[in-house]
Coordinates of C-alpha atoms and ligand atoms in Angstrom, one line a residue:
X29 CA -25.1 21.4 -5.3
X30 CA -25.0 25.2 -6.2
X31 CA -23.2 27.7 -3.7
X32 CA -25.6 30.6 -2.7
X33 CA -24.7 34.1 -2.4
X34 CA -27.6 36.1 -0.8
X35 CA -27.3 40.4 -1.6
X36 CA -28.8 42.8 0.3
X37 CA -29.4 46.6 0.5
X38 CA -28.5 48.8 3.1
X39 CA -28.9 52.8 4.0
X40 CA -30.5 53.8 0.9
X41 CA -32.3 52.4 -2.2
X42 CA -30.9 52.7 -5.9
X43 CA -27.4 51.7 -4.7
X44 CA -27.1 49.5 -7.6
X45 CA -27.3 46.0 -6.1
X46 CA -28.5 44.9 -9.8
X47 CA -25.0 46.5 -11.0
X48 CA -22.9 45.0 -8.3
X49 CA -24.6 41.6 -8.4
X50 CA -24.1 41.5 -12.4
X51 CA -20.7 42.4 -11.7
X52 CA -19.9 39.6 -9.2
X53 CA -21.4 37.3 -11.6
X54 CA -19.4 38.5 -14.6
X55 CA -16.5 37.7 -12.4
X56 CA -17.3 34.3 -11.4
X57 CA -18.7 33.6 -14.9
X58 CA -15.0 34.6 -16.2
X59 CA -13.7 32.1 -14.4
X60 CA -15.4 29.3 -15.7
X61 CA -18.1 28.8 -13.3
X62 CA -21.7 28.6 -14.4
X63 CA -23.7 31.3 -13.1
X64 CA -26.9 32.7 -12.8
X65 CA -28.7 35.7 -10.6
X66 CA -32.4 35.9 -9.3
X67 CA -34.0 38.9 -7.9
X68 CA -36.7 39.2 -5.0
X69 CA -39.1 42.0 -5.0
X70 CA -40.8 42.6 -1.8
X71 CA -43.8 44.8 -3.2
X72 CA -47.3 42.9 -3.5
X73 CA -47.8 43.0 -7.5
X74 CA -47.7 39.5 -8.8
X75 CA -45.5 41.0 -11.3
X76 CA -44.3 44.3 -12.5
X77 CA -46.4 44.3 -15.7
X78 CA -49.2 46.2 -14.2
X79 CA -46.7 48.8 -13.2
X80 CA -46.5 52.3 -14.7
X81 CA -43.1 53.2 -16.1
X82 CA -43.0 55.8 -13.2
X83 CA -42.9 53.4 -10.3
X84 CA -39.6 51.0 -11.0
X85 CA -38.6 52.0 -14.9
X86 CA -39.1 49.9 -17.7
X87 CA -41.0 46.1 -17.2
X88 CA -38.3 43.6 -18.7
X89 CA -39.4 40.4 -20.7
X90 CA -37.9 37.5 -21.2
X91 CA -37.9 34.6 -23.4
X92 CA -40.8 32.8 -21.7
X93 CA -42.6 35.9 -21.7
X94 CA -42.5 36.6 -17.9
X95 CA -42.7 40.1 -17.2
X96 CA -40.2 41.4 -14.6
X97 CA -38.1 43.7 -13.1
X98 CA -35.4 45.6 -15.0
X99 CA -32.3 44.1 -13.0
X100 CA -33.2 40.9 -15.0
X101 CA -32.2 43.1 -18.1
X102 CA -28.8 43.8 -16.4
X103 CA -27.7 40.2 -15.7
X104 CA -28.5 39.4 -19.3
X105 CA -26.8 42.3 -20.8
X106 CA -23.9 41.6 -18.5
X107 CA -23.9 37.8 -18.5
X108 CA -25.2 36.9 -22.0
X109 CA -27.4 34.2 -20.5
X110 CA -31.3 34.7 -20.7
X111 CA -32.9 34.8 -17.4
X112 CA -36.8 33.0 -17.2
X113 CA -39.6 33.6 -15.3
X114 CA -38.3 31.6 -12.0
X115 CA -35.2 34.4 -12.1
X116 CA -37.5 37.1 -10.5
X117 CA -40.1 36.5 -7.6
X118 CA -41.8 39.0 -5.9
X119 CA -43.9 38.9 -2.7
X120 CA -47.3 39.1 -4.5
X121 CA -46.5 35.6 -6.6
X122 CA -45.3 33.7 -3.1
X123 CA -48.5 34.9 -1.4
X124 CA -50.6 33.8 -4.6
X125 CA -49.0 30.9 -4.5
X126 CA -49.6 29.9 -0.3
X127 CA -53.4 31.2 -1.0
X128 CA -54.0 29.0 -3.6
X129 CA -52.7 26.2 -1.5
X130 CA -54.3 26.8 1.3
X131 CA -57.9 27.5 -0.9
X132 CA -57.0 24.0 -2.1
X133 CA -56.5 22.4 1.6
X134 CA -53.0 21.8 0.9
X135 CA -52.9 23.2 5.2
X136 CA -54.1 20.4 6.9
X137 CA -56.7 22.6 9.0
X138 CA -53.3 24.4 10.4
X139 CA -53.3 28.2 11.0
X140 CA -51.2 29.4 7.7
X141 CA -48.8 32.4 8.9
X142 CA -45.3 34.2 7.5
X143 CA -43.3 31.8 9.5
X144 CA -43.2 29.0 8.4
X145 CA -45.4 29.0 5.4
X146 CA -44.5 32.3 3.4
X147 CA -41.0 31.6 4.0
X148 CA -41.4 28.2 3.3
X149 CA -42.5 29.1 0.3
X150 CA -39.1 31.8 -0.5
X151 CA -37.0 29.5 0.2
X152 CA -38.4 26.8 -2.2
X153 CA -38.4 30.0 -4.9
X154 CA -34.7 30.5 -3.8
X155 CA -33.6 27.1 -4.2
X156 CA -35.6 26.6 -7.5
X157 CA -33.3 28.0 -10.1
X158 CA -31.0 24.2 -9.2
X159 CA -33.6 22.4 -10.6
X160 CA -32.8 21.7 -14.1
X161 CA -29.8 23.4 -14.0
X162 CA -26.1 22.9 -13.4
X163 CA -25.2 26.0 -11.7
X164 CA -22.1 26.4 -9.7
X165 CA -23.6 29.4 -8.3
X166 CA -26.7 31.1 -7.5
X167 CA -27.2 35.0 -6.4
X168 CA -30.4 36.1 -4.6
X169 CA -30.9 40.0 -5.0
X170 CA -33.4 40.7 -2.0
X171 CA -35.0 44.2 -3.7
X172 CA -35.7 47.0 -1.1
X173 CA -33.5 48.2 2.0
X174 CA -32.9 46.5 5.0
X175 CA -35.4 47.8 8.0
X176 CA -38.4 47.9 5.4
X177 CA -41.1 46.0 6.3
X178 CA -42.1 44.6 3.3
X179 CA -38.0 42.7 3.4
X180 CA -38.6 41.1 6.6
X181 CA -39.8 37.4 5.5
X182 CA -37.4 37.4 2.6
X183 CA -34.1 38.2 5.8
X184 CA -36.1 35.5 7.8
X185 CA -35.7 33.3 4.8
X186 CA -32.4 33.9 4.3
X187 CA -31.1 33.0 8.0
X188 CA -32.7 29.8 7.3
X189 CA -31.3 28.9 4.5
X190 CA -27.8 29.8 6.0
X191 CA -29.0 26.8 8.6
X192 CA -30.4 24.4 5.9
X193 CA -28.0 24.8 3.0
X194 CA -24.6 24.9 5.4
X195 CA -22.7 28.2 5.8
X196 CA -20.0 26.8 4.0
X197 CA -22.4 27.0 0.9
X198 CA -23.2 30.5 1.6
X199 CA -22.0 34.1 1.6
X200 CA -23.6 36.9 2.4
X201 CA -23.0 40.6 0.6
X202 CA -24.8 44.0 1.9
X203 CA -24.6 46.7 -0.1
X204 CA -24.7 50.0 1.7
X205 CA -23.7 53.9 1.6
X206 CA -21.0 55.5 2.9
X207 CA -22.2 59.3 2.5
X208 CA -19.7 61.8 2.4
X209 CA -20.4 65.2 4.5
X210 CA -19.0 67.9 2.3
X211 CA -19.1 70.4 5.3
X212 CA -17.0 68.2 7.9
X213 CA -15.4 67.0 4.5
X214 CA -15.8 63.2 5.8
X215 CA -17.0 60.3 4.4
X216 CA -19.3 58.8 7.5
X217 CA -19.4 55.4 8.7
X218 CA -22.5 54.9 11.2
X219 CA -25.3 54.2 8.4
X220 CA -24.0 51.4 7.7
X221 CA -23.1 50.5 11.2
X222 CA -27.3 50.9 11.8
X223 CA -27.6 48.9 8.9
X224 CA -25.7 45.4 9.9
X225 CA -27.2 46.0 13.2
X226 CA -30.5 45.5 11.2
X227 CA -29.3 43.0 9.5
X228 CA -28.2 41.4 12.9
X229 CA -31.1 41.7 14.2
X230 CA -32.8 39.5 11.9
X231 CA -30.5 36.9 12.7
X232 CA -27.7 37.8 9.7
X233 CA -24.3 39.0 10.1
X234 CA -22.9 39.8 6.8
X235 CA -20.0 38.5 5.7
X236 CA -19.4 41.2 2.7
X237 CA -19.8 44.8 2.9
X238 CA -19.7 46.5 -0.6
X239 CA -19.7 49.9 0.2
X240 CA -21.0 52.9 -2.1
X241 CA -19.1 55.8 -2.1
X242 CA -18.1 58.8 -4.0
X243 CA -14.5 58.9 -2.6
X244 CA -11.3 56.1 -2.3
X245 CA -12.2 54.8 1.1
X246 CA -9.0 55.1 3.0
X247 CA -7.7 52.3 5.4
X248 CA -8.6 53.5 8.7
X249 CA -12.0 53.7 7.2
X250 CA -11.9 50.6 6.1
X251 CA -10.6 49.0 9.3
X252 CA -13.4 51.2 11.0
X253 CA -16.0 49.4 9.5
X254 CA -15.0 46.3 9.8
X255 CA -14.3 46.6 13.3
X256 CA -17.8 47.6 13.9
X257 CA -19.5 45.5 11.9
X258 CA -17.7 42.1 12.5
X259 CA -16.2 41.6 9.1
X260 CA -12.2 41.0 8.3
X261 CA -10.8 44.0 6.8
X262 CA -10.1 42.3 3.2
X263 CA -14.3 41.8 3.4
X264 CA -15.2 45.7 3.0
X265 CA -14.9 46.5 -0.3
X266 CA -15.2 49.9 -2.1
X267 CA -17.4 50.4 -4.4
X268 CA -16.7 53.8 -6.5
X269 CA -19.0 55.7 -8.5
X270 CA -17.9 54.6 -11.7
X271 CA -18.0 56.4 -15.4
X272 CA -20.5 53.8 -17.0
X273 CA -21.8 50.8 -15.1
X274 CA -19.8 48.7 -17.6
X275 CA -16.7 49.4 -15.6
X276 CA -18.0 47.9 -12.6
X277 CA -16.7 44.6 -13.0
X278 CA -13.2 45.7 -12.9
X279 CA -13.4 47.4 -10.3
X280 CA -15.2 44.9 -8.1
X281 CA -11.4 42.6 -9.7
X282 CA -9.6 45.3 -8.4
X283 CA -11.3 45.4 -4.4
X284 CA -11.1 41.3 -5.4
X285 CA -14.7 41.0 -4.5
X286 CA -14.4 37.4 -6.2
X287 CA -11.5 36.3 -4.4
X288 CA -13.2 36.9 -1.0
X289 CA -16.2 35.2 -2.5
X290 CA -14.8 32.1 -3.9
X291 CA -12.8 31.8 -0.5
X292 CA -15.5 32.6 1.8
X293 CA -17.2 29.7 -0.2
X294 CA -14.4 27.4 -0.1
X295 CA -13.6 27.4 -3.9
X296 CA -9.9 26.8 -4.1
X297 CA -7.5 27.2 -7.1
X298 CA -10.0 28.9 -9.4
X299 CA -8.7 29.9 -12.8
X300 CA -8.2 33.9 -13.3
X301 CA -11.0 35.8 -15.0
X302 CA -11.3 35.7 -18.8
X303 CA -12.2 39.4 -19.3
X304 CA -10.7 40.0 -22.9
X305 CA -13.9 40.3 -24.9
X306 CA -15.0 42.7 -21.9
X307 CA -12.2 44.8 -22.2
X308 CA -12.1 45.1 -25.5
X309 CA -15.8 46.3 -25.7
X310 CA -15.2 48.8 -22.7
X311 CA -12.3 50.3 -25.3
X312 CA -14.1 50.7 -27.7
X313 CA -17.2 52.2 -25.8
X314 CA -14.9 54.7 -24.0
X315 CA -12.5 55.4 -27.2
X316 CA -15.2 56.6 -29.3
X317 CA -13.6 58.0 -32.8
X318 CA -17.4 59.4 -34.1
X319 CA -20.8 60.3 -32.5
X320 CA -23.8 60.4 -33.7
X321 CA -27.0 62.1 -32.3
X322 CA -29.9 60.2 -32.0
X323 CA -33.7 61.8 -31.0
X324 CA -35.5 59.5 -28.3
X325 CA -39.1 60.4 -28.6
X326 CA -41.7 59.1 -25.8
X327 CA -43.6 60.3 -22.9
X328 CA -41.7 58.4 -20.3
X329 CA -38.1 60.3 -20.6
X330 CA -38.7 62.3 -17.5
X331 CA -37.6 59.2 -15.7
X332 CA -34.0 57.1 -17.2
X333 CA -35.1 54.0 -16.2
X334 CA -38.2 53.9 -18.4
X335 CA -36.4 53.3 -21.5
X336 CA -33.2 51.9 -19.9
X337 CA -32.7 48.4 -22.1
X338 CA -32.8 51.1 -25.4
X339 CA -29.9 53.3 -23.9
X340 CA -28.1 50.1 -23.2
X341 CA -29.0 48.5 -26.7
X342 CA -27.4 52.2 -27.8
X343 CA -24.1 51.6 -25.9
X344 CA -23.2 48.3 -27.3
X345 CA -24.5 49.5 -30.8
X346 CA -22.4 52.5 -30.3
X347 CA -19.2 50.9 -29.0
X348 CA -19.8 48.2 -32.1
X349 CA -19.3 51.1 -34.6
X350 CA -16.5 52.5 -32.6
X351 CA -19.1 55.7 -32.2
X352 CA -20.4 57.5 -29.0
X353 CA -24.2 57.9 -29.3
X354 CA -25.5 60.6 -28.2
X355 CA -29.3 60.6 -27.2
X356 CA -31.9 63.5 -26.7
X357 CA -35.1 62.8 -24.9
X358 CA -37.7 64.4 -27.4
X359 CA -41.0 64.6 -24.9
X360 CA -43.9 63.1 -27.2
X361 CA -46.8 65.1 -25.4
X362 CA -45.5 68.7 -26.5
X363 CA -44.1 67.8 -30.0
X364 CA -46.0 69.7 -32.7
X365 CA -45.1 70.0 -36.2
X366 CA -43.4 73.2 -35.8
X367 CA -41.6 71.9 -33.0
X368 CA -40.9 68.7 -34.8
X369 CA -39.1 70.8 -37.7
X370 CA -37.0 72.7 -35.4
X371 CA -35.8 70.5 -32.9
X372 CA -35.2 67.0 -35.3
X373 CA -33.4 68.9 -38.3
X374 CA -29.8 68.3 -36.6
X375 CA -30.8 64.7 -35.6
X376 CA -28.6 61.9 -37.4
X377 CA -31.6 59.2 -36.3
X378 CA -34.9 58.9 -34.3
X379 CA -35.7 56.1 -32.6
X380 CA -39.5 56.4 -31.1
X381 CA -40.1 54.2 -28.5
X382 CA -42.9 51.9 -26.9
X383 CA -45.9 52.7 -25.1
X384 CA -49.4 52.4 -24.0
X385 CA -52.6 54.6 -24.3
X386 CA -52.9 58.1 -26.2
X387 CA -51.1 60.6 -24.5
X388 CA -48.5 61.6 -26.7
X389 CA -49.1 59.5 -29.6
X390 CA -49.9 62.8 -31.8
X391 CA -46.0 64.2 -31.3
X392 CA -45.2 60.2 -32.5
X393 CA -46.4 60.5 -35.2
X394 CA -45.1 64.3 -36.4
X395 CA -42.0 63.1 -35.3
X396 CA -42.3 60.5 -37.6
X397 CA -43.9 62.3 -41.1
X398 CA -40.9 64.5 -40.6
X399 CA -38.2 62.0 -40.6
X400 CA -40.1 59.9 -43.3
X401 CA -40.0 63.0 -45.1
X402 CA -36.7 64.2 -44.7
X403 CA -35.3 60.8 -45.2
X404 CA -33.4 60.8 -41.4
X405 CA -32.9 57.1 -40.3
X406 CA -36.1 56.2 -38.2
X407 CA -36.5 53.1 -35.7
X408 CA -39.6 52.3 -34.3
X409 CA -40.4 49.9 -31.4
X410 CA -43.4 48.3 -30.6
X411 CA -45.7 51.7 -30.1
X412 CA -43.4 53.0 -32.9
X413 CA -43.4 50.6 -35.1
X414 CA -47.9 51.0 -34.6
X415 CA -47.2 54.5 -35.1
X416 CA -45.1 54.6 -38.3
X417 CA -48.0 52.1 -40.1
X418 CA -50.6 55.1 -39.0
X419 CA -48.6 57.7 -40.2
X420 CA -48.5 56.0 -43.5
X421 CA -51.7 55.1 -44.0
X422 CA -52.7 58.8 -43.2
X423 CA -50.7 61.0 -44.9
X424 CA -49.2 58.6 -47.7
X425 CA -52.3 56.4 -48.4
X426 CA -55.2 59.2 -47.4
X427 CA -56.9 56.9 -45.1
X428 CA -58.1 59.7 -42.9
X429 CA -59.0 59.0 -39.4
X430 CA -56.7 55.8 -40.0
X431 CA -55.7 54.7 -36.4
X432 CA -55.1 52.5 -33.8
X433 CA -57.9 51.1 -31.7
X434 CA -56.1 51.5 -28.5
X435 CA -56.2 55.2 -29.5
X436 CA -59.4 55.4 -31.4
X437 CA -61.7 52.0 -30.5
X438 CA -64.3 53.5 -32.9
X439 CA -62.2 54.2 -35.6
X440 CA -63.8 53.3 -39.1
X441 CA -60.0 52.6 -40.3
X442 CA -58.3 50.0 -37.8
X443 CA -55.1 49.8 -39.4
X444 CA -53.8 48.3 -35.6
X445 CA -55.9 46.3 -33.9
X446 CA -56.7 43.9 -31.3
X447 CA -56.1 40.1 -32.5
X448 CA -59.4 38.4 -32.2
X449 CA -57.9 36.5 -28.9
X450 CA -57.4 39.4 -27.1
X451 CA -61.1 40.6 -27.6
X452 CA -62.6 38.8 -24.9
X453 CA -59.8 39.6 -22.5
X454 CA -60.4 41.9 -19.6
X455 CA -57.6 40.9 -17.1
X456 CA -54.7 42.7 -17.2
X457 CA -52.2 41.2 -15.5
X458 CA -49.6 38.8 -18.1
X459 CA -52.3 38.7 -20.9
X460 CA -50.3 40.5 -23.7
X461 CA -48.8 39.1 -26.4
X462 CA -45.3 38.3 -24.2
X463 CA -42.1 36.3 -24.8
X464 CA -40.0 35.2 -28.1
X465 CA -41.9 34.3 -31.2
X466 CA -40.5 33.6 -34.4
X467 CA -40.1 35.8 -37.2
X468 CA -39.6 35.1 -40.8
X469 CA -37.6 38.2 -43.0
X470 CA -37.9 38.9 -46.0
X471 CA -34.6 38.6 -48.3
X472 CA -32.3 41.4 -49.2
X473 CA -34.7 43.5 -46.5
X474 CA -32.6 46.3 -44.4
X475 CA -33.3 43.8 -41.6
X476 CA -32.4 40.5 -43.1
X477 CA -29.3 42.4 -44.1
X478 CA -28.6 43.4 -40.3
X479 CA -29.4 39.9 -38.7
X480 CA -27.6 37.9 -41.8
X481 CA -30.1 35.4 -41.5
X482 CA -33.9 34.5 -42.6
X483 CA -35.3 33.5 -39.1
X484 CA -35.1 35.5 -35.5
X485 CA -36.8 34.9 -32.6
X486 CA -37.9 38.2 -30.7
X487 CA -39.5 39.1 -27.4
X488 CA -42.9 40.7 -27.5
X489 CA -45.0 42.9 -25.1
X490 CA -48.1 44.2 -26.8
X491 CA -51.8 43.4 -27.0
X492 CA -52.1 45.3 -30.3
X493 CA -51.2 44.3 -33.6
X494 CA -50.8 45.6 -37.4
X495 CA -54.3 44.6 -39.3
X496 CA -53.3 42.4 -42.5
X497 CA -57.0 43.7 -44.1
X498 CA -54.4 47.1 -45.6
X499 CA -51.2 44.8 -46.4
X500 CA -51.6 44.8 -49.8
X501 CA -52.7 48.4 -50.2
X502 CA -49.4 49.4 -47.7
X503 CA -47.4 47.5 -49.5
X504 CA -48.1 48.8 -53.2
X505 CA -47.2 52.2 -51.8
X506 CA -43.9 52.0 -50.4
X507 CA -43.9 50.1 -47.1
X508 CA -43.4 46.5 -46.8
X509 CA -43.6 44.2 -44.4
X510 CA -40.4 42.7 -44.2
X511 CA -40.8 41.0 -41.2
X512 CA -43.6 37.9 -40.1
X513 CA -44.6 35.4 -37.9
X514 CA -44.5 32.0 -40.3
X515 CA -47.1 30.4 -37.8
X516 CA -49.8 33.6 -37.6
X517 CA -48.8 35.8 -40.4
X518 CA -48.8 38.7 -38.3
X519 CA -46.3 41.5 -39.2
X520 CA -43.4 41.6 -37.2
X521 CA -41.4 44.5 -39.0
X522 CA -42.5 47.2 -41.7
X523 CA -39.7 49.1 -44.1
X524 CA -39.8 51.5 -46.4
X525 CA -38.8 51.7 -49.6
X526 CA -36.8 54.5 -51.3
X527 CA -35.5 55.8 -47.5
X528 CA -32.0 55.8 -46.1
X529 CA -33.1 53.6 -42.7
X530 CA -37.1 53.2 -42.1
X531 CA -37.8 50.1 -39.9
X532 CA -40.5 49.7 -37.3
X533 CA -40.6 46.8 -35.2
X534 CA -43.6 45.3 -33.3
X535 CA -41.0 43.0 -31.2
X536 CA -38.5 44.7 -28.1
X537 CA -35.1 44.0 -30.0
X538 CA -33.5 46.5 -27.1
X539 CA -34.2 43.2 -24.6
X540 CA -31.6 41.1 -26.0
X541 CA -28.7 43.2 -27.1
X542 CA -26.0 42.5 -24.7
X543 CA -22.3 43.2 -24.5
X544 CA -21.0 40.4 -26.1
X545 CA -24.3 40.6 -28.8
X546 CA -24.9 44.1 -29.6
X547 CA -28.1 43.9 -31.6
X548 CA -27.9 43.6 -35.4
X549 CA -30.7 46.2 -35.5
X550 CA -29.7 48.8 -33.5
X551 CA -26.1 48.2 -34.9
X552 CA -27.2 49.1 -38.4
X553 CA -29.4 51.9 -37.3
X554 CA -26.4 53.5 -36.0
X555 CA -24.7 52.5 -38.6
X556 CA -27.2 54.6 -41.1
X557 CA -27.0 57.5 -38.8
X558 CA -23.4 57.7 -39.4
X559 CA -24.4 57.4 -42.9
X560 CA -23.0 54.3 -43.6
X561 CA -19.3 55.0 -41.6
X562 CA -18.3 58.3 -43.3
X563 CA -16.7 60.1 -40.2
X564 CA -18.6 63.4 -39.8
Ligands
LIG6 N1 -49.7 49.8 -26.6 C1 -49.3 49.0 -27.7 C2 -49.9 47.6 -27.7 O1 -50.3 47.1 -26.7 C3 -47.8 48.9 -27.8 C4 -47.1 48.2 -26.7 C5 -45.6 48.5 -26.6 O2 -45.1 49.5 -27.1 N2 -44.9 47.7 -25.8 O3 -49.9 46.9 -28.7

């Protein structure tokens, strides 16, 4: 049977419970035990694929094409495991799920309410993840912050799994805020004392605190708050702001967050974390010995988040060439081609990211006839990828009015379209093209060259797709499709001929770089922006 660790929020939201959850993990995982990590979103969207960018940062995929919430990104990057669809539930999918039941009888004529039936149902989504599985242990990331509404059946759910798994098989952690007052210059205590007397309230004494601060929390501080909040003194643990989140880890060894764990859970005479690979990777990320400067164009860079698996895919690709990237947000909607010239020329690369509807799609593509022209390293995801086959076909092949139909659906040259199966769709919600699919390279291409080896598997996340009616024509002047699916034929990756570093992908390859596996293709796009290693 798998041990549970349950992690909620206190105080504040974005305290990083993702972070600190994928850093307990790494831990545990470094000692030989078999981990994984789930996340509970109390909002009512089945999923967050119908969410704007805006609302909780970029919607993650993973391999079984389940859209969900970013953290998921962080536990793969961090653990190296892929995560599935049963790794994130939110309160929308627990409520489908009793409604259907009930529409189907499933009741019994009985009165369906929060207790028992919704967190009936959380707690058979909690316990899920065993089935099929081998894990030693399981973390539950509750999303939200203790006292909000929405949280209240997923707490309820937890103080009854405490009764029904045995307390001995679980632990506890709140994450909270210790804010310091730079007028009384004191870090204050009494948040988080409101915050396990929440917690208490709904029937959960923490056993953990992990406790957010931007100072070293001194003893008496310590000793304060455990005092308070009914926890032994080796239980609050600090949790600095740290340089990169990468660092976390070590510094959850350091406060022996796994140590109080593992006891707390009654694992004796566990080996010592294997954190050499880690380390090594942290070294290089933070001894950087070049840097290269790399353009982000999209219309979502207001907001981190929205692109955050292609700042992390930059890291590892960064530390991989022993380089520090550095990347500039380029704002899509106000690039024009004067602006283009003036603010790309310095660039060493451009990446242009993925997207949805028109706004911003005419700075895309400047951004992308100047570095096509000026022979600067281009990578295009997804959007981009769509982007870079218009540009092409425009200004290279004279197709005018050459477009996509999610820009243009009366377009007279659909050189991306809808695939005839998505026609007759109306629904939104999970009905893109989503999850791995094969991908077949061609030889001696720049990607086959990065991957070093003939077939991938990638995520997808698109509805759109590159219309095979102008391969041929495409490919006789200059750009190749390097890339395809061996079951559909459908072009998975477009190059270009006679140009440093020109690849557009229709698959998310920033999904499944992780520490230990930078990705090959954002490895060698650095690698072309440093112009293939010549130290600047
Ligand atoms: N909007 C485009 C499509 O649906 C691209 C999607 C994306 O960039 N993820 O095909």
């Amino acid at each position: 049977m798998a041990k549970y660790i349950f992690v909620t929020g206190g105080v504040t939201s974005s305290l990083g419970k993702g972070i600190i959850s994928a850093s307990l993990a790494k831990l545990l995982q470094a000692r030989g035990l078999r981990v994984t990590i789930q996340k509970f979103d109390p909002y009512i969207n089945v999923d967050p694929g119908t969410l704007n960018p805006y609302e909780h940062g970029e919607c993650y995929v993973t391999e079984d094409g389940a859209e969900t919430d970013l953290d998921l990104g962080h536990y793969e990057r961090f653990l190296n495991t892929p995560t599935s669809q049963a790794n994130n539930v939110t309160t929308g999918r627990i409520y489908q799920t009793v409604i259907e039941r009930e529409r189907a009888g499933a009741f019994l004529g009985k009165t369906v309410q929060v207790i028992p039936h919704i967190t009936d149902e959380i707690k058979r989504r909690a316990t899920l993840l065993e089935k099929g599985h081998d894990y030693d242990i399981i973390i539950t990331e509750i999303g939200g912050t203790v006292g909000d509404i929405e949280s209240l059946p997923y707490l309820e759910a937890i103080r009854q799994l405490r009764w029904d798994l045995g307390k001995e098989n679980c632990v506890s952690i709140h994450l909270t805020l210790i804010p310091y007052l730079k007028a009384a210059r004191e870090l204050k205590t009494k948040p988080t004392q409101h915050s396990v007397k929440e917690l208490l309230q709904a029937g959960i004494q923490p056993d953990i605190l992990v406790c957010r601060t931007e100072y070293p929390l001194p003893r008496e501080l310590r000793a304060k708050l455990a005092l308070f909040c009914n926890v032994d003194e080796k239980s609050v643990i600090e949790a600095i702001d740290a340089e990169t989140i990468y660092d976390v880890p070590l510094l959850m060894l350091k406060e022996n967050l796994d140590k109080t764990v593992l006891k707390k859970l009654g694992m004796k005479n566990m080996p010592e974390p294997d954190l050499v690979n880690w380390k090594e990777f942290l070294g290089k990320l933070k001894n950087p010995t070049r840097e290269v400067t790399i353009g982000l164009v999209g219309k979502y860079n207001e907001l981190q988040d929205a692109y955050k698996s292609i700042h992390e895919a930059f890291l590892h690709a960064g530390a991989e060439n022993e380089c520090k990237v550095r990347v500039v947000p380029l704002h899509s909607e106000t690039l024009d081609a004067s602006e283009a010239k003036i603010k790309l020329a310095g660039l060493d690369g451009i990446l242009v990211a993925p997207g949805f509807g028109e706004r911003g799609i005419a700075g895309k593509l400047e951004a992308i006839r100047y570095v096509r022209e000026n022979k600067i390293p281009f990578f295009g995801i997804c959007l981009g990828m769509q982007c870079a086959v218009v540009e092409f076909c425009r200004n290279v092949l004279g197709i005018d009015g050459a477009d996509s139909t999610e820009v243009n659906p009366d377009t007279l040259e659909p050189v991306i379209d809808l695939m005839p199966d998505q026609k007759k769709i109306t629904a939104k919600g999970g009905t893109m093209r989503l999850g791995a699919y094969a991908c077949k390279l061609s030889k001696n291409s720049l990607s086959h060259k990065a991957y070093g080896k003939t077939e991938i598997w990638e995520r997808h996340r698109h509805r759109y797709e590159f219309n095979n009616q102008y391969l041929e024509v495409m490919e006789r002047a200059g750009m190749i499709a390097t890339g395809k699916n061996p079951d559909s034929g459908l072009v998975e990756i477009v190059e270009l001929k006679d140009h440093p570093y020109f690849v557009g992908v229709q698959f998310h390859p920033e999904l499944k770089s992780t520490v230990e596996n930078p990705h090959p293709l954002f490895v060698s796009f650095i690698r072309a922006a440093l112009k293939d290693g010549k130290i600047k």
